[in-house]
mmCIF file with all atom_site columns, C-alpha atoms in Angstrom:
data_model
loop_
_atom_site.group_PDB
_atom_site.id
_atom_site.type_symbol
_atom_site.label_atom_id
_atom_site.label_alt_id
_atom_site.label_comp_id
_atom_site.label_asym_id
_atom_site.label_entity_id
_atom_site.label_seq_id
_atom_site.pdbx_PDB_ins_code
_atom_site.Cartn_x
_atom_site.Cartn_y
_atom_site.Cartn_z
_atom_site.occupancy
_atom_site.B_iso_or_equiv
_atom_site.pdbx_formal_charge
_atom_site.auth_seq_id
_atom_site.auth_comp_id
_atom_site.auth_asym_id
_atom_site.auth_atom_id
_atom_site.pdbx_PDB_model_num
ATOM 1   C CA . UNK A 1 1   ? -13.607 -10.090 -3.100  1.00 42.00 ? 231 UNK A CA 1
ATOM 2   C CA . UNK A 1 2   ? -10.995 -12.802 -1.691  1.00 44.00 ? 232 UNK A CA 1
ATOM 3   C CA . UNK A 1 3   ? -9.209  -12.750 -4.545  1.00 43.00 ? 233 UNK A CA 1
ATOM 4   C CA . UNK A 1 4   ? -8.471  -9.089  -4.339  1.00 48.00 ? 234 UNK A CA 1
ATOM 5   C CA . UNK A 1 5   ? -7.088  -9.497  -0.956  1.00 55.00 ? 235 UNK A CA 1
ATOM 6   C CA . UNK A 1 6   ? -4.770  -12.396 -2.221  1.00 81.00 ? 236 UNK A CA 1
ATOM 7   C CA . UNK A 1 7   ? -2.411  -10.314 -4.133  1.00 90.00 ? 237 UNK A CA 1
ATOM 8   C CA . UNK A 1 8   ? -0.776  -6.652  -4.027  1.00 93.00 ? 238 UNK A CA 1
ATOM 9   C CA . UNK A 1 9   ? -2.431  -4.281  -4.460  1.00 94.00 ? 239 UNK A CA 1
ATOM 10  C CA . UNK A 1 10  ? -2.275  -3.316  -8.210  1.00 95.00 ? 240 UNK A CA 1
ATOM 11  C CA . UNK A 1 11  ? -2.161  0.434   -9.889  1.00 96.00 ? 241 UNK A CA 1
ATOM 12  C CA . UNK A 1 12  ? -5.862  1.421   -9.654  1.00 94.00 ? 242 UNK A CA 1
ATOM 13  C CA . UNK A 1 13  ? -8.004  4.385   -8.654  1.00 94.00 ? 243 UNK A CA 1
ATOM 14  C CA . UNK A 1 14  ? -9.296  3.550   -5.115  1.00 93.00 ? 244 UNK A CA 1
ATOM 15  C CA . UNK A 1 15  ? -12.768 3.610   -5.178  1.00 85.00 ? 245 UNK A CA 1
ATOM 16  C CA . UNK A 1 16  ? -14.251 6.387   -2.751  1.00 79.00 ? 246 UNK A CA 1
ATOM 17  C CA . UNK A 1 17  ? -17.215 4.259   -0.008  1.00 71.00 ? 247 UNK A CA 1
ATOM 18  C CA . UNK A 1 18  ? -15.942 1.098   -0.281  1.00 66.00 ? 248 UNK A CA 1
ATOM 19  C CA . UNK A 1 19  ? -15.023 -0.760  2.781   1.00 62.00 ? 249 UNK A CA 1
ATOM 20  C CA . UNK A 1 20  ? -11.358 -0.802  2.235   1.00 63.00 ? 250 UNK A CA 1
ATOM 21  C CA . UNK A 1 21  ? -9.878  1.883   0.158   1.00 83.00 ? 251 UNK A CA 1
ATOM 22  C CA . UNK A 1 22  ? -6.551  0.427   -1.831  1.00 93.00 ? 252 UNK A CA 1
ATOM 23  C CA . UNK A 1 23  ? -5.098  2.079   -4.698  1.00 95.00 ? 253 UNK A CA 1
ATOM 24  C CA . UNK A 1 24  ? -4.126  5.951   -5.739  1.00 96.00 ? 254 UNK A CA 1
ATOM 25  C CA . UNK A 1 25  ? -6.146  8.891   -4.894  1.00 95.00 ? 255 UNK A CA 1
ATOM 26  C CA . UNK A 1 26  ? -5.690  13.122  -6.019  1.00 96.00 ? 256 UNK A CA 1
ATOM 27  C CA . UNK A 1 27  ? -7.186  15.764  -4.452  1.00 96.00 ? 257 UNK A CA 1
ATOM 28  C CA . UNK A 1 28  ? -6.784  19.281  -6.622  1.00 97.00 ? 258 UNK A CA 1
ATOM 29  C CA . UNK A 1 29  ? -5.954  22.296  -4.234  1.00 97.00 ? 259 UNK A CA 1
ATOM 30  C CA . UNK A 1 30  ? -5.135  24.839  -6.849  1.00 96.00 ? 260 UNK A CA 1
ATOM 31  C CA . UNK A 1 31  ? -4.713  24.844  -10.455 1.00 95.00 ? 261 UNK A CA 1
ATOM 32  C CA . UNK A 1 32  ? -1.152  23.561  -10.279 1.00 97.00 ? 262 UNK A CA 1
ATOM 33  C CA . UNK A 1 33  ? -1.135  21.712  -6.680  1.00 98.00 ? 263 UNK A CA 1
ATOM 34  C CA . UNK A 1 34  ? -1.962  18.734  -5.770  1.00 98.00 ? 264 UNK A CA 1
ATOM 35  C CA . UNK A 1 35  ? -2.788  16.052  -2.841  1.00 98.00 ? 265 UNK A CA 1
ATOM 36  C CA . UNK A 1 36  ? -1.765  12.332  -3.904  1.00 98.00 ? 266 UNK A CA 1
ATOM 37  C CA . UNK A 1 37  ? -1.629  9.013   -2.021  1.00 96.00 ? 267 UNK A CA 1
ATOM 38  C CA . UNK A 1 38  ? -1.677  5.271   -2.763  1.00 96.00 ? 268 UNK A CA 1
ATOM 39  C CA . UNK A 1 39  ? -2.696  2.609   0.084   1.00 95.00 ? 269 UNK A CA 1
ATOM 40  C CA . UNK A 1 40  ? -1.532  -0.644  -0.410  1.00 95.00 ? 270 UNK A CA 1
ATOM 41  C CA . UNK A 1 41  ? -3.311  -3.444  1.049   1.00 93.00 ? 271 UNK A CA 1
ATOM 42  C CA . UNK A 1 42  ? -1.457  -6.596  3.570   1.00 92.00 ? 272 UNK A CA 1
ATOM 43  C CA . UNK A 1 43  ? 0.485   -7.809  0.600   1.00 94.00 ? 273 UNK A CA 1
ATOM 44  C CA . UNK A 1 44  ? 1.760   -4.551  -1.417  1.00 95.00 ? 274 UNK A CA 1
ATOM 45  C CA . UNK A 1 45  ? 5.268   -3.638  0.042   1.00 96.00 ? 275 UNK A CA 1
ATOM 46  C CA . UNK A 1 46  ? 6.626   -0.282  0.712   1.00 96.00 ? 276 UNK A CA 1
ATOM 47  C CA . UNK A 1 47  ? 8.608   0.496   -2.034  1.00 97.00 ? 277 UNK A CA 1
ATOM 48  C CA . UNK A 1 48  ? 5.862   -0.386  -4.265  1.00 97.00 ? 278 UNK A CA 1
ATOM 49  C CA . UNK A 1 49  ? 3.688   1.867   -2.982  1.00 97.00 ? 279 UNK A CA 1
ATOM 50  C CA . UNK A 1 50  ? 6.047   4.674   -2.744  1.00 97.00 ? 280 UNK A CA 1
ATOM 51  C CA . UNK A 1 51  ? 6.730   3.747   -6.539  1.00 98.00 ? 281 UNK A CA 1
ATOM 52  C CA . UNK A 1 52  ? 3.011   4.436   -7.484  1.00 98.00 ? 282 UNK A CA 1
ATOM 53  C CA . UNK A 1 53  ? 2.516   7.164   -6.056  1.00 98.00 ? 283 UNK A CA 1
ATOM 54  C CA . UNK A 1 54  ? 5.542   8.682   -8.016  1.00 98.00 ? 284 UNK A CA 1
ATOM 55  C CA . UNK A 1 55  ? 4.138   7.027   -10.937 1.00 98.00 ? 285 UNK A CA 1
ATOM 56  C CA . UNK A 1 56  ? 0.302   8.704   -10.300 1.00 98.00 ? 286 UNK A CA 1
ATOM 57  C CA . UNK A 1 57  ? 2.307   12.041  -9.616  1.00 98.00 ? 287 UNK A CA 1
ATOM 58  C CA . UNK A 1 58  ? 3.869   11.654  -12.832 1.00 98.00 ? 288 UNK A CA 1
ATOM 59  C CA . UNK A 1 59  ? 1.072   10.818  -15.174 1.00 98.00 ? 289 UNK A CA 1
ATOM 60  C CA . UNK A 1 60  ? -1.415  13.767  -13.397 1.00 97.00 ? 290 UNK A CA 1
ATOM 61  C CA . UNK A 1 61  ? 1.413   16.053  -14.321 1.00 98.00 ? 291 UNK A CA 1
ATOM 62  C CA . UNK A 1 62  ? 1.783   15.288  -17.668 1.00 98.00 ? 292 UNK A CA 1
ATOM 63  C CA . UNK A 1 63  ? -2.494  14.895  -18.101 1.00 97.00 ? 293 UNK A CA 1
ATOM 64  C CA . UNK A 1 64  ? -2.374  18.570  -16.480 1.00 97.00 ? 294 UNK A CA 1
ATOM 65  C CA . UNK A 1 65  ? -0.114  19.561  -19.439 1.00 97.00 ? 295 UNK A CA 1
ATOM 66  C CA . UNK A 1 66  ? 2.703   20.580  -16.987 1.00 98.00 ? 296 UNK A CA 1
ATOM 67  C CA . UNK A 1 67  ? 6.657   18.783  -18.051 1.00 98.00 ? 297 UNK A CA 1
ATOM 68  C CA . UNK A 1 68  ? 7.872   18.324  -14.225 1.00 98.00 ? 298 UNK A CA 1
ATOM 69  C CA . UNK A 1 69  ? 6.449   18.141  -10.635 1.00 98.00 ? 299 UNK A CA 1
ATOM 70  C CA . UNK A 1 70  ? 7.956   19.536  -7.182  1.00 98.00 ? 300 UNK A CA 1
ATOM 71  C CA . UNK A 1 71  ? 7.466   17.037  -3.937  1.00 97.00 ? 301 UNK A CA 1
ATOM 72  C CA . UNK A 1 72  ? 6.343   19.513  -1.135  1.00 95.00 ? 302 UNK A CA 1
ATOM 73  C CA . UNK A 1 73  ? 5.285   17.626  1.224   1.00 94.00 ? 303 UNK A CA 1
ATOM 74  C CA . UNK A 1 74  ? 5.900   13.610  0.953   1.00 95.00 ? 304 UNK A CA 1
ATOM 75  C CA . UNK A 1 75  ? 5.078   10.835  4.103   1.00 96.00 ? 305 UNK A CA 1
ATOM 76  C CA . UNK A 1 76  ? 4.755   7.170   4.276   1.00 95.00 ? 306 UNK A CA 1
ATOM 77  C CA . UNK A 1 77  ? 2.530   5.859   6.696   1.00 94.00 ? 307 UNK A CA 1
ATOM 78  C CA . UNK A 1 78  ? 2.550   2.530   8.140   1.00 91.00 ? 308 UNK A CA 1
ATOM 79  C CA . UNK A 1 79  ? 0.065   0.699   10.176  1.00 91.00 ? 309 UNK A CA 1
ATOM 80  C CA . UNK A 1 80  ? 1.325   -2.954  11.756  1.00 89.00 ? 310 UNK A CA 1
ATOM 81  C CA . UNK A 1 81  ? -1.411  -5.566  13.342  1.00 87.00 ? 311 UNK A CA 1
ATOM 82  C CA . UNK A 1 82  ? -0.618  -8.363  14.665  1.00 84.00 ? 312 UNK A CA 1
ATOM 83  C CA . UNK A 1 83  ? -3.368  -11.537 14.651  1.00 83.00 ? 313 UNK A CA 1
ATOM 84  C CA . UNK A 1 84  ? -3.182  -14.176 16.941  1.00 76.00 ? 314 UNK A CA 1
ATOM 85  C CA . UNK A 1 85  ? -5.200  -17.481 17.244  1.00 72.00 ? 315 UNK A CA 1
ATOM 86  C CA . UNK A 1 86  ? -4.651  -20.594 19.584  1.00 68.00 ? 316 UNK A CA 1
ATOM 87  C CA . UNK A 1 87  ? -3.453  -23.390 18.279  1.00 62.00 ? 317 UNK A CA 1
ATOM 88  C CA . UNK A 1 88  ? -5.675  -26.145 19.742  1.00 56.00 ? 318 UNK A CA 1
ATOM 89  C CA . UNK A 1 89  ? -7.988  -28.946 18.009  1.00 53.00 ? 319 UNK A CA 1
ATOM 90  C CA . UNK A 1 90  ? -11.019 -26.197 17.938  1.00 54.00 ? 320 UNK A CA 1
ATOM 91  C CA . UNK A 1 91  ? -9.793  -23.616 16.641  1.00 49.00 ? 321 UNK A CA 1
ATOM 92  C CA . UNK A 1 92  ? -6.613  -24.560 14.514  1.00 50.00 ? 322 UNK A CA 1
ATOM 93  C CA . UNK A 1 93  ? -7.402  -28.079 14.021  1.00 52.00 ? 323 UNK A CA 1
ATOM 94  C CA . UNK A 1 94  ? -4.851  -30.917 15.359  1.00 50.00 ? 324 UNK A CA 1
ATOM 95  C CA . UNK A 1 95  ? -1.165  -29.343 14.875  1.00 50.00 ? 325 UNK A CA 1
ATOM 96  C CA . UNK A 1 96  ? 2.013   -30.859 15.780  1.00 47.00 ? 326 UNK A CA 1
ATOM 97  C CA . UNK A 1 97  ? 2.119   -28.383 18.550  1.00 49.00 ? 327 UNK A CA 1
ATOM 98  C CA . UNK A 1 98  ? -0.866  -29.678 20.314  1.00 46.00 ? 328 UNK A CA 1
ATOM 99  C CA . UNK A 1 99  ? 0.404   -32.606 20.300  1.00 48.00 ? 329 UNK A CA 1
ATOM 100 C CA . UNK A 1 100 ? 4.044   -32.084 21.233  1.00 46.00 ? 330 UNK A CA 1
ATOM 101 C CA . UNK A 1 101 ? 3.898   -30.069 23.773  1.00 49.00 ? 331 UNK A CA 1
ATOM 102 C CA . UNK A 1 102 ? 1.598   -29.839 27.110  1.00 48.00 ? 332 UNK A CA 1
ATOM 103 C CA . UNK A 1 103 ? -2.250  -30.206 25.593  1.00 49.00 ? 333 UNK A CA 1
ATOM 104 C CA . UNK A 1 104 ? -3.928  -29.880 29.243  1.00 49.00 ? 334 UNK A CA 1
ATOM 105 C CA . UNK A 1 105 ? -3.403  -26.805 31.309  1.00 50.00 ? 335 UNK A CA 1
ATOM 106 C CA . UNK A 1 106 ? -4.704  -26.134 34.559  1.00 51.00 ? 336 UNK A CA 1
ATOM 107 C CA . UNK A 1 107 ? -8.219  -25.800 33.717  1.00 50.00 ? 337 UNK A CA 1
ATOM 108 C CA . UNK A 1 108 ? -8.539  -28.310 31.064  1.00 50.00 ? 338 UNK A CA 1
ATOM 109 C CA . UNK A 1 109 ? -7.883  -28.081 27.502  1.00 52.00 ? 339 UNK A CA 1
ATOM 110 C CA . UNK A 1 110 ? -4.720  -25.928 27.103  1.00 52.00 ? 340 UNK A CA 1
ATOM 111 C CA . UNK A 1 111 ? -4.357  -22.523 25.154  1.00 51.00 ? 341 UNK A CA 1
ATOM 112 C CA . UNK A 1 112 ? -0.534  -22.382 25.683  1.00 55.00 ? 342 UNK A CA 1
ATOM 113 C CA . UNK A 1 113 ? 0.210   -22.037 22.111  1.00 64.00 ? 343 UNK A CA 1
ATOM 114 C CA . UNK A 1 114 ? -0.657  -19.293 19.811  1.00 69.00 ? 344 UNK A CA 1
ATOM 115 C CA . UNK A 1 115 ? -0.493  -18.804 16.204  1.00 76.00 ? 345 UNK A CA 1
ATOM 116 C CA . UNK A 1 116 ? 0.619   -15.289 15.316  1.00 78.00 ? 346 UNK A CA 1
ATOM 117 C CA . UNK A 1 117 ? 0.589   -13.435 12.384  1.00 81.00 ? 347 UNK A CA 1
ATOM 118 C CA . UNK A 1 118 ? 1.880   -9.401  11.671  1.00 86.00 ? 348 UNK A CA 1
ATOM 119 C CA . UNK A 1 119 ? 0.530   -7.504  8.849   1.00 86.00 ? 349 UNK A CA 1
ATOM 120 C CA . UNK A 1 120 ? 1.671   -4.144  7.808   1.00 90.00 ? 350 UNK A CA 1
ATOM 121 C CA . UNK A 1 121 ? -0.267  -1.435  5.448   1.00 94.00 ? 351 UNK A CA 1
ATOM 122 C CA . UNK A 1 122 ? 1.692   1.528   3.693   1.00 95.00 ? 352 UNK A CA 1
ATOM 123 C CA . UNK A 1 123 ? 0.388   4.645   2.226   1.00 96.00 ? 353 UNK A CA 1
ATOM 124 C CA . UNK A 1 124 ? 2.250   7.003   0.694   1.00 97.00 ? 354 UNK A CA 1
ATOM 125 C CA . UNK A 1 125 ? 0.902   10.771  0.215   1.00 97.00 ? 355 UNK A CA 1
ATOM 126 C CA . UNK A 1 126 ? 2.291   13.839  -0.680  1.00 98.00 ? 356 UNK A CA 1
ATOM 127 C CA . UNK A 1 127 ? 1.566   17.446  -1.846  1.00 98.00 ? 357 UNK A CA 1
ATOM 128 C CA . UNK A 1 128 ? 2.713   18.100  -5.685  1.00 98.00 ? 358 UNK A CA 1
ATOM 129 C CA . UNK A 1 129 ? 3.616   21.549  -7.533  1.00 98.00 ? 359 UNK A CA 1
ATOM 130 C CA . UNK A 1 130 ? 3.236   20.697  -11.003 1.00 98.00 ? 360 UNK A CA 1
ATOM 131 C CA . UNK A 1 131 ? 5.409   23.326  -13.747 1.00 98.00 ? 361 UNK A CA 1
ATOM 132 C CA . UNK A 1 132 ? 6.267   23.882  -17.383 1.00 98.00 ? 362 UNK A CA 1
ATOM 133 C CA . UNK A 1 133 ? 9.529   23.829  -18.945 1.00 97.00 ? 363 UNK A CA 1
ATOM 134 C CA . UNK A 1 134 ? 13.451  22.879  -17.644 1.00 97.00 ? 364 UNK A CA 1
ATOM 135 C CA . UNK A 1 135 ? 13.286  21.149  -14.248 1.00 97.00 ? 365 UNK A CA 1
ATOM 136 C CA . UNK A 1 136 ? 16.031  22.942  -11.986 1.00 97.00 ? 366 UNK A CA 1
ATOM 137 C CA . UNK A 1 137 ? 18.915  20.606  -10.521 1.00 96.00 ? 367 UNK A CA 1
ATOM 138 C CA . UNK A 1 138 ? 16.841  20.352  -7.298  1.00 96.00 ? 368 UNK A CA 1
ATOM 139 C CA . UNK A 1 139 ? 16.622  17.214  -5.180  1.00 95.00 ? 369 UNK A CA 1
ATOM 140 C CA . UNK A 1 140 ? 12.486  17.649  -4.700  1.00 96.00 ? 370 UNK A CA 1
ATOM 141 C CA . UNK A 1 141 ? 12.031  18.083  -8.258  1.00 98.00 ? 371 UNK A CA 1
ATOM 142 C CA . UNK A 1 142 ? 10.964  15.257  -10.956 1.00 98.00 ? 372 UNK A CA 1
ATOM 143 C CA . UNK A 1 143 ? 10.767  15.439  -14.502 1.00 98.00 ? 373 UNK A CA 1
ATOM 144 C CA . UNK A 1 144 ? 7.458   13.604  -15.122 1.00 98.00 ? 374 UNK A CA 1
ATOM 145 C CA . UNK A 1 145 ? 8.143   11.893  -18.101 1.00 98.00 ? 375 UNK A CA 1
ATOM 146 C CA . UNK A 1 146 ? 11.394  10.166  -17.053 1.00 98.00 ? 376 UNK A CA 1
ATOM 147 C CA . UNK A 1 147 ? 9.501   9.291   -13.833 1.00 98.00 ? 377 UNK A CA 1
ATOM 148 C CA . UNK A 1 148 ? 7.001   7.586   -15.818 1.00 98.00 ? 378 UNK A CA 1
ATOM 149 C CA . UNK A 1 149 ? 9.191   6.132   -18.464 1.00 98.00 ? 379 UNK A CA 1
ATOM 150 C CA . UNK A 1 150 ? 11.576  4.809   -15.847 1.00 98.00 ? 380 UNK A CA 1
ATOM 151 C CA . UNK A 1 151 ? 8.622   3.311   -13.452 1.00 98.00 ? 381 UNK A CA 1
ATOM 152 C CA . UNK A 1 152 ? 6.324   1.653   -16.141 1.00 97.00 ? 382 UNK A CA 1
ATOM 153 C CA . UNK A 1 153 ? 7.785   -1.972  -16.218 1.00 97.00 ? 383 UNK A CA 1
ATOM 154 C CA . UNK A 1 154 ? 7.141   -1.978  -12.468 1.00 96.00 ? 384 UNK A CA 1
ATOM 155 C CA . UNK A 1 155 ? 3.384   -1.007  -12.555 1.00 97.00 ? 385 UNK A CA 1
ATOM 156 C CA . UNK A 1 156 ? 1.123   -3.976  -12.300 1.00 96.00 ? 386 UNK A CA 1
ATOM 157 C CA . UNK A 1 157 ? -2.606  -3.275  -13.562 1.00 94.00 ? 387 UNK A CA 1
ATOM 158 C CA . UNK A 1 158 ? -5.790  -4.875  -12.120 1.00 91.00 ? 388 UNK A CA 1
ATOM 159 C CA . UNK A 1 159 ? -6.786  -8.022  -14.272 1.00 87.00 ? 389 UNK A CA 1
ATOM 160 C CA . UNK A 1 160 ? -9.284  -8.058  -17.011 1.00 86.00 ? 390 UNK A CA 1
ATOM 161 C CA . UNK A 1 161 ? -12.792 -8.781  -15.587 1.00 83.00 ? 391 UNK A CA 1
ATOM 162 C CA . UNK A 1 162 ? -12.852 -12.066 -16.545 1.00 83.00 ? 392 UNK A CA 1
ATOM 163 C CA . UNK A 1 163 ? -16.477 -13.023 -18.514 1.00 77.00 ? 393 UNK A CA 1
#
C-alpha cells in the first residue's frame, strides 16, 4: 500500500470502494455518450492526468467501434493541502533549526518552527460523443486513433504483481 503512494499514479481502472480512488473511470449515458475521469494521486502531475484521460477517451472509442470522439464537456479539478508539523526534538527529531534558532519560547519548549508541506490532486473528467467516419475540422473533436497512437509512449502501466 506505501508503495502505491510513492509513485504517480499509473494508467489503471480505479477500483470502485476502495479508500482512495486513483486511476480512470467511464460512466455510459447513452449508447454513444460517455462520462470519463482520471484522479491522480500527490505525485501524478496535471498534464499527466489530463493525458490519460484523453488516452481512456480514446481507447473506449475505438472498443465502442466508433473512429473519433467529441469533448462536450471537459474540467480539471484540483484540490491543494497543505501539512504542517513542528520541527522540535519530539516530533521532527533534532534539526538544525532547533538548534539554530530560539529552542525555548515562553512556555517552555518552543514550537516556533514548522515544517510544511503542499500537496495537490488533479482529476480530469469530461463528457464524450463518440462517432463513425471523417472527423470534421473542429477544435472539440479527436480522432481516436491518432490520440492513442500519439499518447502511448507516455502511458505508464501498474507493475507486474511481483511473486
Amino acid at each position: 500500500l506505501l508503495s502505491a503512494c510513492a509513485t504517480p499514479t499509473p494508467y489503471q481502472a480505479a477500483v470502485p470502494g476502495s479508500g482512495y480512488r486513483t486511476g480512470y473511470s467511464d460512466m455510459r449515458i447513452e449508447d454513444d455518450r460517455y462520462r470519463i475521469s482520471f484522479s491522480g494521486n500527490d505525485l501524478t502531475s496535471r498534464q499527466t492526468v489530463e493525458n490519460y484521460m484523453l488516452y481512456h477517451a480514446a481507447e473506449l472509442t475505438l472498443n465502442a467501434g466508433y473512429d473519433w470522439f467529441e469533448m462536450v464537456h471537459r474540467d480539471t479539478d484540483t484540490k491543494t493541502r497543505t501539512v504542517s508539523t513542528p520541527d522540535d526534538p519530539f516530533w521532527g527529531g533534532m534539526s538544525w533549526r532547533f538548534y539554530g534558532r530560539r529552542a525555548w519560547g515562553p512556555w517552555g519548549m518552543g514550537f516556533d518552527d514548522w515544517d510544511s508541506v503542499q500537496y495537490t490532486r488533479y482529476q480530469a473528467s469530461a463528457e464524450i460523443l463518440m462517432h463513425k467516419g471523417q472527423k470534421p475540422d473542429a477544435p472539440n473533436a479527436y480522432d481516436a486513433r491518432s490520440v492513442k497512437a500519439n499518447l502511448e509512449n507516455q502511458i505508464v502501466r501498474p507493475a507486474p504483481p511481483t511473486k
